[in-house]
XYZ file of C-alpha atoms in Angstrom:
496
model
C 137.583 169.766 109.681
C 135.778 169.941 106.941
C 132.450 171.243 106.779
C 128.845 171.362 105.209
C 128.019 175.258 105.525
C 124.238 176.351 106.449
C 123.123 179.879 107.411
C 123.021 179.289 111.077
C 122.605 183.128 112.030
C 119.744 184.104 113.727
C 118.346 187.726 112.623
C 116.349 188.963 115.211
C 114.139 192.109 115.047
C 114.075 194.381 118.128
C 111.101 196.403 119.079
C 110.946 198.500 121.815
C 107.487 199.415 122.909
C 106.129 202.521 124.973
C 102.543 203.942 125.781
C 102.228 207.621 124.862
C 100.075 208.610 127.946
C 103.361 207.685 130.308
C 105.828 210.138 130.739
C 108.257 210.041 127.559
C 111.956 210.431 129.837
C 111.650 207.401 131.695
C 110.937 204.923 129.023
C 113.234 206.009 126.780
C 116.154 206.123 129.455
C 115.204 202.263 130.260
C 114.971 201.519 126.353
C 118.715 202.739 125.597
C 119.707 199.839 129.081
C 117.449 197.405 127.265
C 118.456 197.720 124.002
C 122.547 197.135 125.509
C 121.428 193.799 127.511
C 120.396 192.711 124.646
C 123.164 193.399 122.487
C 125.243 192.360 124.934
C 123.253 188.765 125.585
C 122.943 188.306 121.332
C 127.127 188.487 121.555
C 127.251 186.084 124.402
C 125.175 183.542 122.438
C 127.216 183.650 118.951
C 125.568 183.511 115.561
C 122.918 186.024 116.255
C 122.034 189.484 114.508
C 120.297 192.398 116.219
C 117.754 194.818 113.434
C 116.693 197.729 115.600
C 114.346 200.095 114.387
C 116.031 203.373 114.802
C 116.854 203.805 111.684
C 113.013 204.006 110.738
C 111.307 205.196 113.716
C 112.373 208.402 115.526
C 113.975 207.406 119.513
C 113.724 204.027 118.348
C 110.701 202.813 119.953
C 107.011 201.956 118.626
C 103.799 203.228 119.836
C 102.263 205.028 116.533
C 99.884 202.594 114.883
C 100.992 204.964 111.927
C 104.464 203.905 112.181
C 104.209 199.752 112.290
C 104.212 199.531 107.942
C 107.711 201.201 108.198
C 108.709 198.501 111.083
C 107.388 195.259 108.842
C 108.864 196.454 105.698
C 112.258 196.936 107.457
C 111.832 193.256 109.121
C 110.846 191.985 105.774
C 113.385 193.313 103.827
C 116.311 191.868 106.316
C 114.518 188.650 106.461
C 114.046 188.509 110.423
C 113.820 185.579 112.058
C 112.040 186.230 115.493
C 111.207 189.436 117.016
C 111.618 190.401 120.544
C 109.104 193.422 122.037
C 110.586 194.716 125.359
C 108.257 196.651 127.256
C 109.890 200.083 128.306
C 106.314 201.142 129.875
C 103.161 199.445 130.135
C 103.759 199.786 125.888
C 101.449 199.202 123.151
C 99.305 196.216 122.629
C 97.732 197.068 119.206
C 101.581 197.567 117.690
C 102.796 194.349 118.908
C 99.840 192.341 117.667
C 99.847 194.308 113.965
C 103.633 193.919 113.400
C 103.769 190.457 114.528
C 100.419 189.355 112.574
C 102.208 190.800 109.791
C 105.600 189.291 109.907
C 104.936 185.909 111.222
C 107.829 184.759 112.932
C 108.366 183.436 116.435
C 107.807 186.451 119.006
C 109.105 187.203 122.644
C 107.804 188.929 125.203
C 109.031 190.775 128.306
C 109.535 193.849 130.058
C 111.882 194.268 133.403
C 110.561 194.653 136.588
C 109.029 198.263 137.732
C 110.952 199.856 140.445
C 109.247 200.811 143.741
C 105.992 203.135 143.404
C 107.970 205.665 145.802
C 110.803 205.716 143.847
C 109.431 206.449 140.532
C 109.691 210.128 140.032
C 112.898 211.820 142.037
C 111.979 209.796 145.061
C 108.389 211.480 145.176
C 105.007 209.395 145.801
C 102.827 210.003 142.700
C 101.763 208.357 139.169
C 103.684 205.456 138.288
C 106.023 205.751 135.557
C 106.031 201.952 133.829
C 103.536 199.519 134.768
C 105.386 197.119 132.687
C 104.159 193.893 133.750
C 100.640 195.131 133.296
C 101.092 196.498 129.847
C 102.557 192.737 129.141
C 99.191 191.283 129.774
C 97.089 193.410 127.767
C 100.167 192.736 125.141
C 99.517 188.636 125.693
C 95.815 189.121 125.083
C 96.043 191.318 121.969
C 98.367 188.402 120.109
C 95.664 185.980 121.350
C 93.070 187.615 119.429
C 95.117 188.154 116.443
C 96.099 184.141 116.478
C 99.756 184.990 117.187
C 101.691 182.517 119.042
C 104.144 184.130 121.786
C 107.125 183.308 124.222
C 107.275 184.984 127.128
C 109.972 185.551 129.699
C 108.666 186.707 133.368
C 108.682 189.995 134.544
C 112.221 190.247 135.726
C 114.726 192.733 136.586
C 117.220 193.427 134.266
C 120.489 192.430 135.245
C 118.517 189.056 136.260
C 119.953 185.440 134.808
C 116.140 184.753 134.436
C 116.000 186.968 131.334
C 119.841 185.691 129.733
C 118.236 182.075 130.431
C 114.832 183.249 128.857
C 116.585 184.477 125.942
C 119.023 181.672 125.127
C 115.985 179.084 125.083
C 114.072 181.194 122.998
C 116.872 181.806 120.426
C 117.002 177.965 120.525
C 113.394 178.512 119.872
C 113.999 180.503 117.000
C 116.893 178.487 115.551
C 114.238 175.155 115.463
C 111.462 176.824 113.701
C 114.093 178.380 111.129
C 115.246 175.133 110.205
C 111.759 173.484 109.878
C 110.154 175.882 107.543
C 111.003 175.671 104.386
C 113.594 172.588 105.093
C 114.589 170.844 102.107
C 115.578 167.329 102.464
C 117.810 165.280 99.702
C 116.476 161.565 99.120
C 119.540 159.496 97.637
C 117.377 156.080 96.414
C 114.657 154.503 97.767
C 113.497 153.298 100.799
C 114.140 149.564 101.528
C 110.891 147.429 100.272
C 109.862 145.978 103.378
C 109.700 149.517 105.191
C 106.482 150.658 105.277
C 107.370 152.183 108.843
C 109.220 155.132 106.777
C 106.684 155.929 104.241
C 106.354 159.403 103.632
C 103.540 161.407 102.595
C 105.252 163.512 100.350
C 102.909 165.886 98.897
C 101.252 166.515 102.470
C 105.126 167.656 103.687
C 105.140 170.630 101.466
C 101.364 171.591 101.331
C 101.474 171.820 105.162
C 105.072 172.824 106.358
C 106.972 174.036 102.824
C 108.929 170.825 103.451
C 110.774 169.529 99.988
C 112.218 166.016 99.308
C 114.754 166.565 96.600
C 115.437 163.670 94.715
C 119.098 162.606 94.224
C 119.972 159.658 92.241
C 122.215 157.179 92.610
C 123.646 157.695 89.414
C 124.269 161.674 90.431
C 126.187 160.506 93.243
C 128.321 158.592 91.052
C 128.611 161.173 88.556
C 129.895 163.077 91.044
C 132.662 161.029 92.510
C 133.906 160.715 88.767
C 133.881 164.429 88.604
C 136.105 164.687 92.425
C 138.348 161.934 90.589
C 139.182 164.457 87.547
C 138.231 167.897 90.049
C 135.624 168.864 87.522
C 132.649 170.808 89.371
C 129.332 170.227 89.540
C 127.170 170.982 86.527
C 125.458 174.518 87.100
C 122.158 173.312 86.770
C 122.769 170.680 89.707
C 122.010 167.489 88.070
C 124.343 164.692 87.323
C 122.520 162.309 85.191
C 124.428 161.321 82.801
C 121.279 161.384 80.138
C 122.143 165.001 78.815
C 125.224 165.291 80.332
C 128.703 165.145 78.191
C 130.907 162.024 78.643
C 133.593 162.839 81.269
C 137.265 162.840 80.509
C 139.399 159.930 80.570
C 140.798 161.368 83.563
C 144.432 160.439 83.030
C 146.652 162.688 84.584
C 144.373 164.647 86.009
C 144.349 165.400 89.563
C 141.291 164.545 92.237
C 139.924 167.243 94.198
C 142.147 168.019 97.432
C 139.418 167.805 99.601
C 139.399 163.709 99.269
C 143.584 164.078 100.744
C 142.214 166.269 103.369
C 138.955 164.126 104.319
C 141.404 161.053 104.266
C 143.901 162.562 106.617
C 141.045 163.393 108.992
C 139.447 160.217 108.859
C 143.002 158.331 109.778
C 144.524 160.941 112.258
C 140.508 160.087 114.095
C 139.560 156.012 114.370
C 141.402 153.180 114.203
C 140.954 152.063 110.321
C 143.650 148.979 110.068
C 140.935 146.442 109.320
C 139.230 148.421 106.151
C 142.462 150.031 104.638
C 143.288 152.946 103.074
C 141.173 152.135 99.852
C 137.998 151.591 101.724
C 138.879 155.294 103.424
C 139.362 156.706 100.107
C 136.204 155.488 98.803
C 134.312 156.323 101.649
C 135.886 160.210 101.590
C 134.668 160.476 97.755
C 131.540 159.533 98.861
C 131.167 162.220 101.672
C 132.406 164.636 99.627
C 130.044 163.675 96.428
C 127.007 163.912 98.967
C 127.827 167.154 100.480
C 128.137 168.618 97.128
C 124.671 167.573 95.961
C 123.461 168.227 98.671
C 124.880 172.056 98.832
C 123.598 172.799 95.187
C 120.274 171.704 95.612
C 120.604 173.536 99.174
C 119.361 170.755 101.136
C 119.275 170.755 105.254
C 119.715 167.002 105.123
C 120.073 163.668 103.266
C 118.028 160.519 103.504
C 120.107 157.746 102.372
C 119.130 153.821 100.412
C 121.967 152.716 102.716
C 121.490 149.035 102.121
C 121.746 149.098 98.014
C 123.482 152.267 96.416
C 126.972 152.202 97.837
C 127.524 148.646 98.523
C 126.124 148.002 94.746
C 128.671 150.641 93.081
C 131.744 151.238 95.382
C 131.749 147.929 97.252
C 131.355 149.072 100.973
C 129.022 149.829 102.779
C 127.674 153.720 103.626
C 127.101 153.244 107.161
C 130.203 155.327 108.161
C 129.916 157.543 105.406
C 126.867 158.657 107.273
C 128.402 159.104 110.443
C 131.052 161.344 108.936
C 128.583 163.743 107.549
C 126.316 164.142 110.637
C 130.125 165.153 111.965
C 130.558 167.368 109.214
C 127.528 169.270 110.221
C 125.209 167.123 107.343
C 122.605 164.951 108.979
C 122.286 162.124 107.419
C 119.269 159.496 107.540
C 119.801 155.597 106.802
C 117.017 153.521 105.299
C 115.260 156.231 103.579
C 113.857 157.776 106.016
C 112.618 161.161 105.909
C 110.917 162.027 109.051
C 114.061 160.557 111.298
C 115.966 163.225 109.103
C 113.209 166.149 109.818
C 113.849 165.424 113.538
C 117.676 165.101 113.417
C 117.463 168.547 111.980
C 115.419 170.299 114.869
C 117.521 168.444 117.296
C 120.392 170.207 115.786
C 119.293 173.668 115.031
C 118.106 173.229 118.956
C 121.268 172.649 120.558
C 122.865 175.350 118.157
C 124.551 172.915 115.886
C 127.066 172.969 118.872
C 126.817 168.827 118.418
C 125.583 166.167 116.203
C 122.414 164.306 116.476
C 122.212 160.190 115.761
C 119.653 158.369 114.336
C 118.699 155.118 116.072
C 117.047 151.878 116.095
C 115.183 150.943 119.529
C 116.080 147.564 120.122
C 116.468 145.667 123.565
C 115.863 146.359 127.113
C 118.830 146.434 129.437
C 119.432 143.309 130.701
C 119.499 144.495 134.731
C 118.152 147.923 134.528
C 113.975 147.565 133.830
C 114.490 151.946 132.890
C 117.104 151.290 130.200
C 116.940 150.625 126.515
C 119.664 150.357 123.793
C 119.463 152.986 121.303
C 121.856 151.462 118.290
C 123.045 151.409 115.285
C 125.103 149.631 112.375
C 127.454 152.559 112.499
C 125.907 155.828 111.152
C 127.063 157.936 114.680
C 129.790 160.371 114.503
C 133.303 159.496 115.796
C 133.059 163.019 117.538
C 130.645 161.394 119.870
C 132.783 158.402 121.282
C 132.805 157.785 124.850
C 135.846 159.267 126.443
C 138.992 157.078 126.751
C 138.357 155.038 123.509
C 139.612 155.244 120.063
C 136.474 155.003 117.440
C 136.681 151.917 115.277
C 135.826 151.011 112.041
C 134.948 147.569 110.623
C 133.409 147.116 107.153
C 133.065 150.575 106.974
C 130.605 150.632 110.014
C 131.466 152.024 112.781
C 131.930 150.264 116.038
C 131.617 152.512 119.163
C 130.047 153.332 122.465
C 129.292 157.458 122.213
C 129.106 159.331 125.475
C 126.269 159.305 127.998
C 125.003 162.260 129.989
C 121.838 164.289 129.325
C 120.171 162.915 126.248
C 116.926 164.237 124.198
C 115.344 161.944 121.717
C 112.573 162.941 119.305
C 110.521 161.242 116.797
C 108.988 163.255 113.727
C 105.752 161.354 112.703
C 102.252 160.821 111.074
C 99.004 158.878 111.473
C 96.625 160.145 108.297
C 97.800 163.520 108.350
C 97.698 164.209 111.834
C 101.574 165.253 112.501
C 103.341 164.815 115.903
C 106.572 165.548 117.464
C 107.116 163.188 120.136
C 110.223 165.321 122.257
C 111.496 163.880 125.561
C 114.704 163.200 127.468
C 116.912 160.620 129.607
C 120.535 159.797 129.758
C 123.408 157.814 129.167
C 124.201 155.145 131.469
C 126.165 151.866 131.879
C 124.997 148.952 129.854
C 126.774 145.682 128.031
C 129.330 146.141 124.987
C 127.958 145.276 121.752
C 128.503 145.744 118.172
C 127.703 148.972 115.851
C 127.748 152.652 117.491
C 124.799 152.328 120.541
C 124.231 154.215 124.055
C 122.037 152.654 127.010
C 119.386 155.113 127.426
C 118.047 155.159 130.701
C 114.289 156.841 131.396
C 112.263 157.248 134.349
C 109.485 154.378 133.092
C 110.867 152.443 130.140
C 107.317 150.779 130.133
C 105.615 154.096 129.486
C 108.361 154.733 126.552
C 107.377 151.422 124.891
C 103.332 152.013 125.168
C 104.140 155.517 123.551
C 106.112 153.657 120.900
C 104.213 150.837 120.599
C 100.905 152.898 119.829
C 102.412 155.294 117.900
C 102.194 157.153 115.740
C 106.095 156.065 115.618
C 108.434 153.587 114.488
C 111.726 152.122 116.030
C 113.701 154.580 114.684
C 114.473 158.035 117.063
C 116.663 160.918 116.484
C 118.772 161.856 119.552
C 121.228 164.516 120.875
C 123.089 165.410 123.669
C 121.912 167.674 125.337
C 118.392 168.706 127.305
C 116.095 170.291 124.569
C 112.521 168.933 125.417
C 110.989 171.785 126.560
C 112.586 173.627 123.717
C 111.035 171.724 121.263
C 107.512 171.627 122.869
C 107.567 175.904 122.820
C 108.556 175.509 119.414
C 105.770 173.350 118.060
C 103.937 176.271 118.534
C 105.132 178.218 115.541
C 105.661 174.737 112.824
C 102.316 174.869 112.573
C 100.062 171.955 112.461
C 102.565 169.442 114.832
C 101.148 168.475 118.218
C 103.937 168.240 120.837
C 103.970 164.672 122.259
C 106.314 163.662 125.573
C 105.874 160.723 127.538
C 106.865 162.376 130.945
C 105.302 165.797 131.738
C 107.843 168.112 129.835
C 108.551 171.923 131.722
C 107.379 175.011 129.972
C 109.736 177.516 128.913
């Protein structure tokens, strides 16, 4: 399939840490075990890169306050994106606070468990060699005082799944506060009039969190699908208006770009398209493809889209499909303008890994029989990749029309009430519900009532972002590096 490409790789910086006043042999024996877990779990989870520090500090571990400039210029220079400080002794609070002030970037903590006091040194009863989980609290209170927000794993040995578990979520962690900062977000038209639920304070976005709307006209996106028509590329610069630009070429006998024969194929070989034919598929693939190129050159993490006006006014169909093919192609991609359903379908994403797609839905009706389910739906922005099992994906109008799988669902909602911003982050599942129209899912909850109170009073709309997947707690950890976004659940979500 064809893709939307985003630097997905993790960079994580590895710091072992040691006291000097423990004896040298044993911590640097555990470091070298340490150091290959950890190798060995980055592997296992795909997409991430290990930075040790040997290469600047001699054995590879920090203790030396003299040493921790050496440590954040190497971290700066190959643009880390977490750092992990495993305690090979009771280590070295003072380093761990300094480096991570310095650097800024999502830190976890943990050390293995100590072996038996007896055991320590060849079998004989003496000093203790590591006093890890000790050295992990004076650790925790040295970021405290130096305002630096932490993950921690428990004290655990380490061959134990506590610490591969530990270190998955908090790569997750990682991957959601990556994605947030600095996000850039193309806007592709206006929001529909009557909307004032997706307002957007614009300004306040990229004061607070480096968050960017990029504007995208209309008229660049059909620019653009004149340019796939004669497979002319994209103007260096990155805008398409044609003020300034040269008049295109006639375009006779020139040849389209072969990605539109490719996204065709795809789209065919996938859902059943015999009501829209092939020229509706064809318009819809230029579109895609126009969309994911303006959105690649001004490297933006997702699109907001004016999916009532733009596409229906110059191609004739509607872009509700369109949408739902880019969220498959790894794009997401927001209907009705709106920005902040777009912000959350991107941390749902880098959360699970971008091992799935989100969807962006409308809250609508309460399950006729079941008091604890609700019907999350849509006119057909979901990807056909998420169609229930044992069904062939539709598509009518350009819309599609299909039931996506149940199972483990989390739903978010990205929001603001006078510049107070929340992330409201909580889970349910799939369940059984009546066919309708559109893409949809019956979400079912512990207490729908709660769900609706939360909704009702807000700060949020009826519009969620959702995954599959369970990615509440997560999201709550990571709230605490995205800066000034209160977590919000409506059940009592788990701590990592």
């Amino acid at each position: 399939m064809i893709r939307y490409t985003q630097d997905r790789t993790i960079v994580l910086g590895m710091v072992p840490v040691r006291r000097d006043m423990f004896p040298p042999e044993p911590a640097i024996a555990l470091k070298d075990r340490v150091v290959k877990r950890f190798e060995e779990m980055a592997e296992s989870n795909g997409d991430i890169r290990l930075v040790t520090i040997d290469a600047v500090i001699d054995g590879g571990m920090l203790w030396d306050l003299r040493d921790v400039g050496k440590v954040v210029d190497l971290f700066r220079a190959e643009k880390v994106d977490a750092i992990v400080f495993p305690h090979c002794n009771f280590g070295q609070e003072e380093v761990v606070a300094k480096t991570a002030a310095e650097i800024g970037k999502p830190v976890l903590l943990w050390g293995p468990r100590d072996p038996s006091p007896e055991t320590d040194q060849s079998g004989k009863t003496g000093p203790r060699d590591f006093d890890t989980q000790c050295g992990m609290f004076a650790t925790s209170r040295a970021l405290r005082r130096y305002h630096v927000p932490f993950t921690y794993i428990e004290n655990c040995w380490l061959d134990s799944q506590v610490l591969d578990r530990g270190f998955e979520e908090f790569l997750r962690v990682a991957s959601v506060v990556k994605a947030f900062r600095g996000m850039r977000i193309g806007q592709i038209g206006v929001r529909p009039r009557q909307f004032l639920s997706v307002k957007i304070n614009e300004s306040e976005l990229l004061s607070k969190f480096g968050i960017e709307i990029v504007p995208i006209w209309p008229e660049e996106v059909k620019r653009t699908v004149e340019k796939l028509k004669r497979n002319i590329p994209l103007s260096p610069e990155g805008c398409e208006l044609p003020m300034g630009q040269p008049p295109l070429p006639s375009g006779e006998g020139m040849l389209p770009d072969p990605r539109i024969a490719n996204i065709v194929k795809e789209i065919e070989e996938a859902v059943d398209w015999s009501s829209i034919g092939h020229e509706a598929v064809e318009k819809m693939a230029y579109l895609e493809a126009a969309i994911m190129d303006l959105a690649s050159v001004n490297r933006c993490q997702a699109v907001a889209v004016d999916c009532w006006g733009f596409s229906q006014d110059s191609y004739g169909i509607p872009s509700c499909f369109v949408l739902a093919e880019l969220f498959d192609r790894g794009l997401p991609a927001a209907c009705e303008t709106d920005i902040h359903a777009a912000v959350g379908a991107v941390l749902l994403q880098a959360a699970a890994r971008y091992a799935t797609p989100a969807f962006i839905a409308d809250v609508t009706i309460r399950h006729p029989e079941d008091d604890n389910a609700e019907l999350l739906w849509h006119c057909g922005p979901f990807a056909k990749s998420l169609v229930r099992k044992g069904t062939v994906p539709a598509v009518r109008e350009c819309k599609g029309m299909y039931e996506i799988e149940g199972g483990p669902l989390t739903v978010v909602r990205f929001d603001q009430d006078d510049g107070n911003y929340m992330l409201l982050a909580d889970e349910g599942e799939g369940t059984e519900g009546p066919k309708t129209t559109g893409n949809y899912v019956w979400f079912k909850v512990k207490n729908w009532v709660k769900w609706e109170k939360k909704l009702m009073y807000g700060p949020y709309i009826h519009h969620v972002s959702g995954i599959h997947g369970s990615f509440a707690k997560v999201l709550k950890e990571a709230c605490k590096y995205l800066g000034p976004v209160a977590h919000d659940s409506v059940e009592s979500v788990e701590e990592m």
